[in-house]
Amino acid sequence: MTDHDSAYADLVGEDSHGQWAFGTSFDDPLAGVDTTVPDDVDPKALAAYCLMLGDDALISSQRLAQWSTRAPELEEEVALANVGLDLLGQARLLLARAAKADPTVVPFISETSPVPAEDALAFFREDSAFRNVRLTELDNGDFAKSQVRLLVFSTWRLAIFSRLKASRDPVLAAVADKGVKEMTYHRDYAARWVVTLGCGTEESQRRAREGLDHIWPYVSELFAPTDEEIGLAQVGVAVDPRDVRDEFDSVLAQVLHAAELDAPEGKSVGTIGGRGGRRGIHTEAFGPLVAEMQVVARAHPEGVW
């Protein structure tokens, strides 16, 4: 078969190196950005922190992608997909930043692998190497449960990113500056739906309440700082999540009051030996989620097109 016989012959153009088949883009997302780590900042701690924030966004995005063709209305399907794409963009930048700060975090594939570092981190890490909070990986459940989770997650992340705009790391500051605009919409979108469901029919209120009961035990983990977060916060790079608890509680109280719902009390899943999602301890729902996300890349680890 000659090139003229193939419908795909010109897709890659004149690039003799080819392109990896599974990435979101083929340009360096941090091209032209100063990624030098300040002398008083531990590169490994910075990489770990970027993995945490990046994995939160990546896993949330994957869950939201599962609503495609399943949302109750086309408009909501588009809205959820857009939220997922925003988070995927954040994940890509943060994972790339982690790799720049500490290249040892990137899983080895081969000497000649065309896989970009951020894609290697997304598709070739084992389950226990992910550092997302467990709230992000819970099953979608029904529409109400997903909206409650999005409200909780986006309220917390927006509070973190609002402070992270002042980070001494220019990459984190830039990601946060853009992310604040995105997550303001994410939070408001979810809040409107929680109020609509809570103040709607008896059935919609029941589902919203069950969503709260399901999500709330995982809230405490959002405010349990790691050593990396504490250390980096002390040098003006990260945010100690304990510092945003009051803001989070205030926003959630306003939304739940408007929705005629109450936050559950005294419920927390706790940790295993003091370890939770930030230390690679995940829920039963996590393995199948990661397998679904990684299956094509792992089946063709060096696929090019």
mmCIF file of C-alpha atoms in Angstrom:
data_model
loop_
_atom_site.group_PDB
_atom_site.id
_atom_site.type_symbol
_atom_site.label_atom_id
_atom_site.label_comp_id
_atom_site.label_asym_id
_atom_site.label_seq_id
_atom_site.Cartn_x
_atom_site.Cartn_y
_atom_site.Cartn_z
ATOM 1 C CA MET A 1 0.000 0.000 0.000
ATOM 2 C CA THR A 2 1.384 3.430 -0.923
ATOM 3 C CA ASP A 3 0.921 6.559 1.146
ATOM 4 C CA HIS A 4 -1.796 7.677 -1.249
ATOM 5 C CA ASP A 5 -3.815 4.584 -0.400
ATOM 6 C CA SER A 6 -3.946 5.359 3.317
ATOM 7 C CA ALA A 7 -6.468 7.770 4.785
ATOM 8 C CA TYR A 8 -4.147 8.284 7.753
ATOM 9 C CA ALA A 9 -0.856 8.837 5.953
ATOM 10 C CA ASP A 10 -0.777 12.620 6.388
ATOM 11 C CA LEU A 11 -2.096 12.881 9.927
ATOM 12 C CA VAL A 12 1.359 13.114 11.472
ATOM 13 C CA GLY A 13 2.709 15.337 8.707
ATOM 14 C CA GLU A 14 6.487 15.446 8.265
ATOM 15 C CA ASP A 15 7.326 14.489 11.873
ATOM 16 C CA SER A 16 9.631 11.519 11.430
ATOM 17 C CA HIS A 17 9.578 10.874 15.170
ATOM 18 C CA GLY A 18 5.896 10.041 15.246
ATOM 19 C CA GLN A 19 3.589 10.902 18.130
ATOM 20 C CA TRP A 20 2.540 8.901 21.126
ATOM 21 C CA ALA A 21 -0.994 7.672 20.664
ATOM 22 C CA PHE A 22 -2.714 8.326 23.983
ATOM 23 C CA GLY A 23 -1.747 11.795 25.201
ATOM 24 C CA THR A 24 -3.923 14.908 25.316
ATOM 25 C CA SER A 25 -1.369 16.964 23.398
ATOM 26 C CA PHE A 26 2.155 16.616 22.115
ATOM 27 C CA ASP A 27 3.693 19.903 23.209
ATOM 28 C CA ASP A 28 5.548 20.383 26.486
ATOM 29 C CA PRO A 29 2.880 22.008 28.709
ATOM 30 C CA LEU A 30 5.583 23.941 30.596
ATOM 31 C CA ALA A 31 7.536 25.102 27.546
ATOM 32 C CA GLY A 32 8.984 28.553 28.141
ATOM 33 C CA VAL A 33 8.182 28.494 31.876
ATOM 34 C CA ASP A 34 10.922 28.827 34.490
ATOM 35 C CA THR A 35 10.697 25.561 36.433
ATOM 36 C CA THR A 36 13.755 26.162 38.626
ATOM 37 C CA VAL A 37 13.105 25.088 42.204
ATOM 38 C CA PRO A 38 14.128 27.743 44.776
ATOM 39 C CA ASP A 39 17.181 26.813 46.861
ATOM 40 C CA ASP A 40 15.218 26.629 50.116
ATOM 41 C CA VAL A 41 12.542 24.317 48.676
ATOM 42 C CA ASP A 42 12.845 20.535 48.748
ATOM 43 C CA PRO A 43 12.318 19.330 45.146
ATOM 44 C CA LYS A 44 10.966 15.958 46.286
ATOM 45 C CA ALA A 45 8.440 17.636 48.575
ATOM 46 C CA LEU A 46 7.373 19.966 45.756
ATOM 47 C CA ALA A 47 6.963 17.014 43.390
ATOM 48 C CA ALA A 48 4.919 15.126 45.989
ATOM 49 C CA TYR A 49 2.660 18.148 46.487
ATOM 50 C CA CYS A 50 2.124 18.578 42.748
ATOM 51 C CA LEU A 51 1.263 14.884 42.488
ATOM 52 C CA MET A 52 -1.347 15.301 45.219
ATOM 53 C CA LEU A 53 -3.073 18.222 43.527
ATOM 54 C CA GLY A 54 -2.624 16.710 40.076
ATOM 55 C CA ASP A 55 -4.013 13.327 41.077
ATOM 56 C CA ASP A 56 -7.035 14.965 42.739
ATOM 57 C CA ALA A 57 -7.843 16.634 39.424
ATOM 58 C CA LEU A 58 -7.020 13.605 37.254
ATOM 59 C CA ILE A 59 -9.188 11.158 39.182
ATOM 60 C CA SER A 60 -12.048 13.644 39.479
ATOM 61 C CA SER A 61 -11.871 14.198 35.731
ATOM 62 C CA GLN A 62 -11.994 10.457 35.075
ATOM 63 C CA ARG A 63 -15.086 10.078 37.226
ATOM 64 C CA LEU A 64 -16.811 12.968 35.481
ATOM 65 C CA ALA A 65 -15.969 11.458 32.083
ATOM 66 C CA GLN A 66 -18.046 8.441 33.058
ATOM 67 C CA TRP A 67 -21.158 10.627 32.902
ATOM 68 C CA SER A 68 -20.808 10.926 29.129
ATOM 69 C CA THR A 69 -24.044 9.656 27.493
ATOM 70 C CA ARG A 70 -25.490 9.057 30.990
ATOM 71 C CA ALA A 71 -26.416 12.491 32.342
ATOM 72 C CA PRO A 72 -30.142 13.273 32.713
ATOM 73 C CA GLU A 73 -30.027 16.035 30.092
ATOM 74 C CA LEU A 74 -27.732 16.932 27.205
ATOM 75 C CA GLU A 75 -26.994 20.313 28.775
ATOM 76 C CA GLU A 76 -25.792 18.657 31.988
ATOM 77 C CA GLU A 77 -23.732 16.175 30.040
ATOM 78 C CA VAL A 78 -21.898 19.038 28.345
ATOM 79 C CA ALA A 79 -21.484 20.879 31.646
ATOM 80 C CA LEU A 80 -20.005 17.853 33.415
ATOM 81 C CA ALA A 81 -17.695 17.165 30.474
ATOM 82 C CA ASN A 82 -16.451 20.758 30.543
ATOM 83 C CA VAL A 83 -15.752 20.550 34.269
ATOM 84 C CA GLY A 84 -13.844 17.335 33.652
ATOM 85 C CA LEU A 85 -11.795 18.928 30.881
ATOM 86 C CA ASP A 86 -10.886 21.868 33.135
ATOM 87 C CA LEU A 87 -9.630 19.441 35.765
ATOM 88 C CA LEU A 88 -7.767 17.381 33.184
ATOM 89 C CA GLY A 89 -5.934 20.516 32.079
ATOM 90 C CA GLN A 90 -4.969 21.257 35.676
ATOM 91 C CA ALA A 91 -3.825 17.666 36.133
ATOM 92 C CA ARG A 92 -1.581 17.796 33.086
ATOM 93 C CA LEU A 93 0.220 20.932 34.242
ATOM 94 C CA LEU A 94 0.620 19.716 37.808
ATOM 95 C CA LEU A 95 1.922 16.286 36.824
ATOM 96 C CA ALA A 96 4.350 17.909 34.405
ATOM 97 C CA ARG A 97 5.517 20.193 37.212
ATOM 98 C CA ALA A 98 6.033 17.185 39.483
ATOM 99 C CA ALA A 99 8.226 15.542 36.847
ATOM 100 C CA LYS A 100 10.285 18.718 36.368
ATOM 101 C CA ALA A 101 10.837 19.098 40.114
ATOM 102 C CA ASP A 102 11.817 15.454 40.641
ATOM 103 C CA PRO A 103 12.255 13.287 37.515
ATOM 104 C CA THR A 104 12.511 10.160 39.688
ATOM 105 C CA VAL A 105 8.734 10.190 40.212
ATOM 106 C CA VAL A 106 8.167 9.280 36.547
ATOM 107 C CA PRO A 107 7.724 5.520 36.007
ATOM 108 C CA PHE A 108 10.258 3.950 33.661
ATOM 109 C CA ILE A 109 8.878 2.577 30.387
ATOM 110 C CA SER A 110 11.882 2.226 28.079
ATOM 111 C CA GLU A 111 14.902 4.175 26.922
ATOM 112 C CA THR A 112 13.196 5.037 23.644
ATOM 113 C CA SER A 113 9.661 5.605 24.906
ATOM 114 C CA PRO A 114 7.863 8.578 23.305
ATOM 115 C CA VAL A 115 5.530 8.916 26.312
ATOM 116 C CA PRO A 116 5.574 12.445 27.838
ATOM 117 C CA ALA A 117 6.308 12.557 31.570
ATOM 118 C CA GLU A 118 2.828 13.704 32.564
ATOM 119 C CA ASP A 119 1.237 10.906 30.540
ATOM 120 C CA ALA A 120 3.589 8.337 32.049
ATOM 121 C CA LEU A 121 2.471 9.496 35.479
ATOM 122 C CA ALA A 122 -1.196 9.211 34.510
ATOM 123 C CA PHE A 123 -1.086 5.898 32.676
ATOM 124 C CA PHE A 124 1.810 3.866 34.064
ATOM 125 C CA ARG A 125 1.817 4.317 37.818
ATOM 126 C CA GLU A 126 0.513 1.560 40.060
ATOM 127 C CA ASP A 127 -2.580 2.204 42.186
ATOM 128 C CA SER A 128 -0.571 2.712 45.374
ATOM 129 C CA ALA A 129 1.525 5.458 43.758
ATOM 130 C CA PHE A 130 -1.469 7.786 43.316
ATOM 131 C CA ARG A 131 -1.833 10.512 45.942
ATOM 132 C CA ASN A 132 -5.413 11.719 45.465
ATOM 133 C CA VAL A 133 -7.816 12.146 48.359
ATOM 134 C CA ARG A 134 -10.289 9.269 48.512
ATOM 135 C CA LEU A 135 -13.354 11.481 48.007
ATOM 136 C CA THR A 136 -12.397 11.923 44.357
ATOM 137 C CA GLU A 137 -12.422 8.202 43.572
ATOM 138 C CA LEU A 138 -15.817 7.255 45.058
ATOM 139 C CA ASP A 139 -18.283 5.795 42.581
ATOM 140 C CA ASN A 140 -20.507 8.297 40.800
ATOM 141 C CA GLY A 141 -23.755 6.917 42.121
ATOM 142 C CA ASP A 142 -26.729 8.905 40.920
ATOM 143 C CA PHE A 143 -26.748 12.499 39.687
ATOM 144 C CA ALA A 144 -27.396 13.899 43.159
ATOM 145 C CA LYS A 145 -24.441 12.068 44.686
ATOM 146 C CA SER A 146 -22.108 13.327 41.962
ATOM 147 C CA GLN A 147 -23.286 16.905 42.415
ATOM 148 C CA VAL A 148 -22.769 16.741 46.175
ATOM 149 C CA ARG A 149 -19.256 15.423 45.651
ATOM 150 C CA LEU A 150 -18.502 18.137 43.085
ATOM 151 C CA LEU A 151 -19.770 20.782 45.504
ATOM 152 C CA VAL A 152 -17.578 19.512 48.332
ATOM 153 C CA PHE A 153 -14.510 19.005 46.153
ATOM 154 C CA SER A 154 -14.720 22.303 44.262
ATOM 155 C CA THR A 155 -15.421 24.337 47.423
ATOM 156 C CA TRP A 156 -12.336 22.871 49.081
ATOM 157 C CA ARG A 157 -10.100 23.111 46.006
ATOM 158 C CA LEU A 158 -11.186 26.677 45.245
ATOM 159 C CA ALA A 159 -10.233 27.729 48.776
ATOM 160 C CA ILE A 160 -6.826 26.057 48.353
ATOM 161 C CA PHE A 161 -6.175 27.568 44.928
ATOM 162 C CA SER A 162 -7.269 31.057 45.985
ATOM 163 C CA ARG A 163 -4.353 31.045 48.431
ATOM 164 C CA LEU A 164 -2.022 29.144 46.104
ATOM 165 C CA LYS A 165 -2.082 32.089 43.681
ATOM 166 C CA ALA A 166 0.524 33.654 45.978
ATOM 167 C CA SER A 167 2.817 30.601 45.864
ATOM 168 C CA ARG A 168 6.529 31.234 45.435
ATOM 169 C CA ASP A 169 6.539 28.514 42.801
ATOM 170 C CA PRO A 170 5.588 30.278 39.550
ATOM 171 C CA VAL A 171 4.041 27.163 38.036
ATOM 172 C CA LEU A 172 1.756 26.539 40.999
ATOM 173 C CA ALA A 173 0.830 30.219 41.102
ATOM 174 C CA ALA A 174 -0.061 30.232 37.392
ATOM 175 C CA VAL A 175 -2.082 27.013 37.607
ATOM 176 C CA ALA A 176 -3.934 28.380 40.622
ATOM 177 C CA ASP A 177 -4.653 31.725 38.971
ATOM 178 C CA LYS A 178 -6.359 30.037 36.030
ATOM 179 C CA GLY A 179 -7.881 27.322 38.202
ATOM 180 C CA VAL A 180 -9.656 29.812 40.464
ATOM 181 C CA LYS A 181 -11.696 31.052 37.527
ATOM 182 C CA GLU A 182 -12.572 27.501 36.488
ATOM 183 C CA MET A 183 -13.450 26.252 39.940
ATOM 184 C CA THR A 184 -15.576 29.240 40.777
ATOM 185 C CA TYR A 185 -17.845 28.008 37.998
ATOM 186 C CA HIS A 186 -17.543 24.375 39.162
ATOM 187 C CA ARG A 187 -18.596 25.304 42.692
ATOM 188 C CA ASP A 188 -21.464 27.532 41.616
ATOM 189 C CA TYR A 189 -22.743 24.957 39.132
ATOM 190 C CA ALA A 190 -22.787 22.213 41.752
ATOM 191 C CA ALA A 191 -24.259 24.513 44.400
ATOM 192 C CA ARG A 192 -27.189 25.435 42.171
ATOM 193 C CA TRP A 193 -27.945 21.776 41.566
ATOM 194 C CA VAL A 194 -27.718 20.834 45.250
ATOM 195 C CA VAL A 195 -30.152 23.635 46.111
ATOM 196 C CA THR A 196 -32.466 22.579 43.279
ATOM 197 C CA LEU A 197 -32.438 18.952 44.415
ATOM 198 C CA GLY A 198 -32.762 19.772 48.100
ATOM 199 C CA CYS A 199 -35.702 22.095 47.531
ATOM 200 C CA GLY A 200 -37.328 19.974 44.841
ATOM 201 C CA THR A 201 -39.475 16.900 45.217
ATOM 202 C CA GLU A 202 -39.449 14.512 48.128
ATOM 203 C CA GLU A 203 -37.504 12.078 45.969
ATOM 204 C CA SER A 204 -34.869 14.620 44.872
ATOM 205 C CA GLN A 205 -34.354 15.724 48.471
ATOM 206 C CA ARG A 206 -33.954 12.103 49.578
ATOM 207 C CA ARG A 207 -31.286 11.537 46.962
ATOM 208 C CA ALA A 208 -29.437 14.727 47.889
ATOM 209 C CA ARG A 209 -29.482 13.677 51.540
ATOM 210 C CA GLU A 210 -28.180 10.217 50.669
ATOM 211 C CA GLY A 211 -25.450 11.849 48.605
ATOM 212 C CA LEU A 212 -24.357 13.865 51.632
ATOM 213 C CA ASP A 213 -24.384 10.752 53.818
ATOM 214 C CA HIS A 214 -22.179 8.954 51.290
ATOM 215 C CA ILE A 215 -19.678 11.770 50.699
ATOM 216 C CA TRP A 216 -19.386 13.360 54.136
ATOM 217 C CA PRO A 217 -17.273 10.667 55.865
ATOM 218 C CA TYR A 218 -14.457 11.539 53.430
ATOM 219 C CA VAL A 219 -14.483 15.287 54.153
ATOM 220 C CA SER A 220 -12.132 15.158 57.142
ATOM 221 C CA GLU A 221 -9.342 13.773 54.939
ATOM 222 C CA LEU A 222 -9.358 17.005 52.925
ATOM 223 C CA PHE A 223 -8.026 18.887 55.948
ATOM 224 C CA ALA A 224 -5.418 16.404 57.198
ATOM 225 C CA PRO A 225 -2.055 17.878 56.085
ATOM 226 C CA THR A 226 0.902 15.807 54.994
ATOM 227 C CA ASP A 227 4.456 16.585 56.063
ATOM 228 C CA GLU A 228 5.115 17.933 52.564
ATOM 229 C CA GLU A 229 2.197 20.349 52.758
ATOM 230 C CA ILE A 230 3.241 21.619 56.177
ATOM 231 C CA GLY A 231 6.876 22.092 55.174
ATOM 232 C CA LEU A 232 6.095 23.757 51.852
ATOM 233 C CA ALA A 233 3.496 26.027 53.457
ATOM 234 C CA GLN A 234 6.152 27.280 55.861
ATOM 235 C CA VAL A 235 8.300 28.496 52.936
ATOM 236 C CA GLY A 236 5.400 30.046 51.013
ATOM 237 C CA VAL A 237 4.991 27.390 48.328
ATOM 238 C CA ALA A 238 1.985 25.312 49.403
ATOM 239 C CA VAL A 239 -1.198 25.771 51.421
ATOM 240 C CA ASP A 240 -1.816 24.012 54.706
ATOM 241 C CA PRO A 241 -5.338 22.590 54.179
ATOM 242 C CA ARG A 242 -6.231 23.279 57.813
ATOM 243 C CA ASP A 243 -6.144 26.988 56.986
ATOM 244 C CA VAL A 244 -9.133 26.727 54.643
ATOM 245 C CA ARG A 245 -11.469 24.752 56.930
ATOM 246 C CA ASP A 246 -13.366 27.805 58.181
ATOM 247 C CA GLU A 247 -13.978 29.052 54.640
ATOM 248 C CA PHE A 248 -15.093 25.600 53.516
ATOM 249 C CA ASP A 249 -17.503 25.225 56.432
ATOM 250 C CA SER A 250 -18.944 28.685 55.850
ATOM 251 C CA VAL A 251 -19.644 28.093 52.150
ATOM 252 C CA LEU A 252 -21.096 24.622 52.699
ATOM 253 C CA ALA A 253 -23.303 25.917 55.507
ATOM 254 C CA GLN A 254 -24.751 28.597 53.229
ATOM 255 C CA VAL A 255 -25.450 26.170 50.388
ATOM 256 C CA LEU A 256 -26.935 23.458 52.590
ATOM 257 C CA HIS A 257 -29.108 25.993 54.397
ATOM 258 C CA ALA A 258 -30.468 27.178 51.054
ATOM 259 C CA ALA A 259 -30.985 23.540 50.043
ATOM 260 C CA GLU A 260 -32.837 22.750 53.291
ATOM 261 C CA LEU A 261 -30.288 20.049 54.066
ATOM 262 C CA ASP A 262 -28.084 19.343 57.078
ATOM 263 C CA ALA A 263 -24.482 18.185 57.045
ATOM 264 C CA PRO A 264 -24.137 14.747 58.658
ATOM 265 C CA GLU A 265 -22.377 14.725 62.022
ATOM 266 C CA GLY A 266 -19.790 12.431 63.526
ATOM 267 C CA LYS A 267 -19.015 10.427 60.394
ATOM 268 C CA SER A 268 -15.481 9.773 59.158
ATOM 269 C CA VAL A 269 -13.846 6.839 57.402
ATOM 270 C CA GLY A 270 -10.572 7.422 59.213
ATOM 271 C CA THR A 271 -7.239 6.061 58.003
ATOM 272 C CA ILE A 272 -5.269 2.805 58.063
ATOM 273 C CA GLY A 273 -2.254 3.167 60.296
ATOM 274 C CA GLY A 274 -2.539 6.918 59.841
ATOM 275 C CA ARG A 275 -2.445 6.567 56.078
ATOM 276 C CA GLY A 276 -5.118 7.619 53.581
ATOM 277 C CA GLY A 277 -5.278 8.557 49.931
ATOM 278 C CA ARG A 278 -2.296 10.908 50.186
ATOM 279 C CA ARG A 279 -0.196 7.892 51.162
ATOM 280 C CA GLY A 280 -1.536 5.470 48.569
ATOM 281 C CA ILE A 281 -4.313 3.849 50.625
ATOM 282 C CA HIS A 282 -7.435 3.920 48.480
ATOM 283 C CA THR A 283 -10.983 2.588 48.407
ATOM 284 C CA GLU A 284 -12.198 -0.560 46.677
ATOM 285 C CA ALA A 285 -13.565 1.643 43.886
ATOM 286 C CA PHE A 286 -10.101 2.890 42.942
ATOM 287 C CA GLY A 287 -8.597 -0.193 41.273
ATOM 288 C CA PRO A 288 -11.291 -0.571 38.607
ATOM 289 C CA LEU A 289 -11.236 3.182 37.956
ATOM 290 C CA VAL A 290 -7.482 3.239 37.329
ATOM 291 C CA ALA A 291 -7.667 0.074 35.228
ATOM 292 C CA GLU A 292 -10.280 1.657 32.986
ATOM 293 C CA MET A 293 -8.238 4.841 32.665
ATOM 294 C CA GLN A 294 -4.985 3.043 31.837
ATOM 295 C CA VAL A 295 -6.067 -0.009 29.854
ATOM 296 C CA VAL A 296 -5.377 1.230 26.312
ATOM 297 C CA ALA A 297 -2.023 2.819 27.150
ATOM 298 C CA ARG A 298 -0.841 -0.282 28.988
ATOM 299 C CA ALA A 299 -1.947 -2.557 26.165
ATOM 300 C CA HIS A 300 0.083 -0.461 23.677
ATOM 301 C CA PRO A 301 2.746 1.216 25.861
ATOM 302 C CA GLU A 302 4.735 2.649 22.979
ATOM 303 C CA GLY A 303 1.982 3.055 20.424
ATOM 304 C CA VAL A 304 2.519 5.860 17.934
ATOM 305 C CA TRP A 305 0.444 7.202 15.080
#
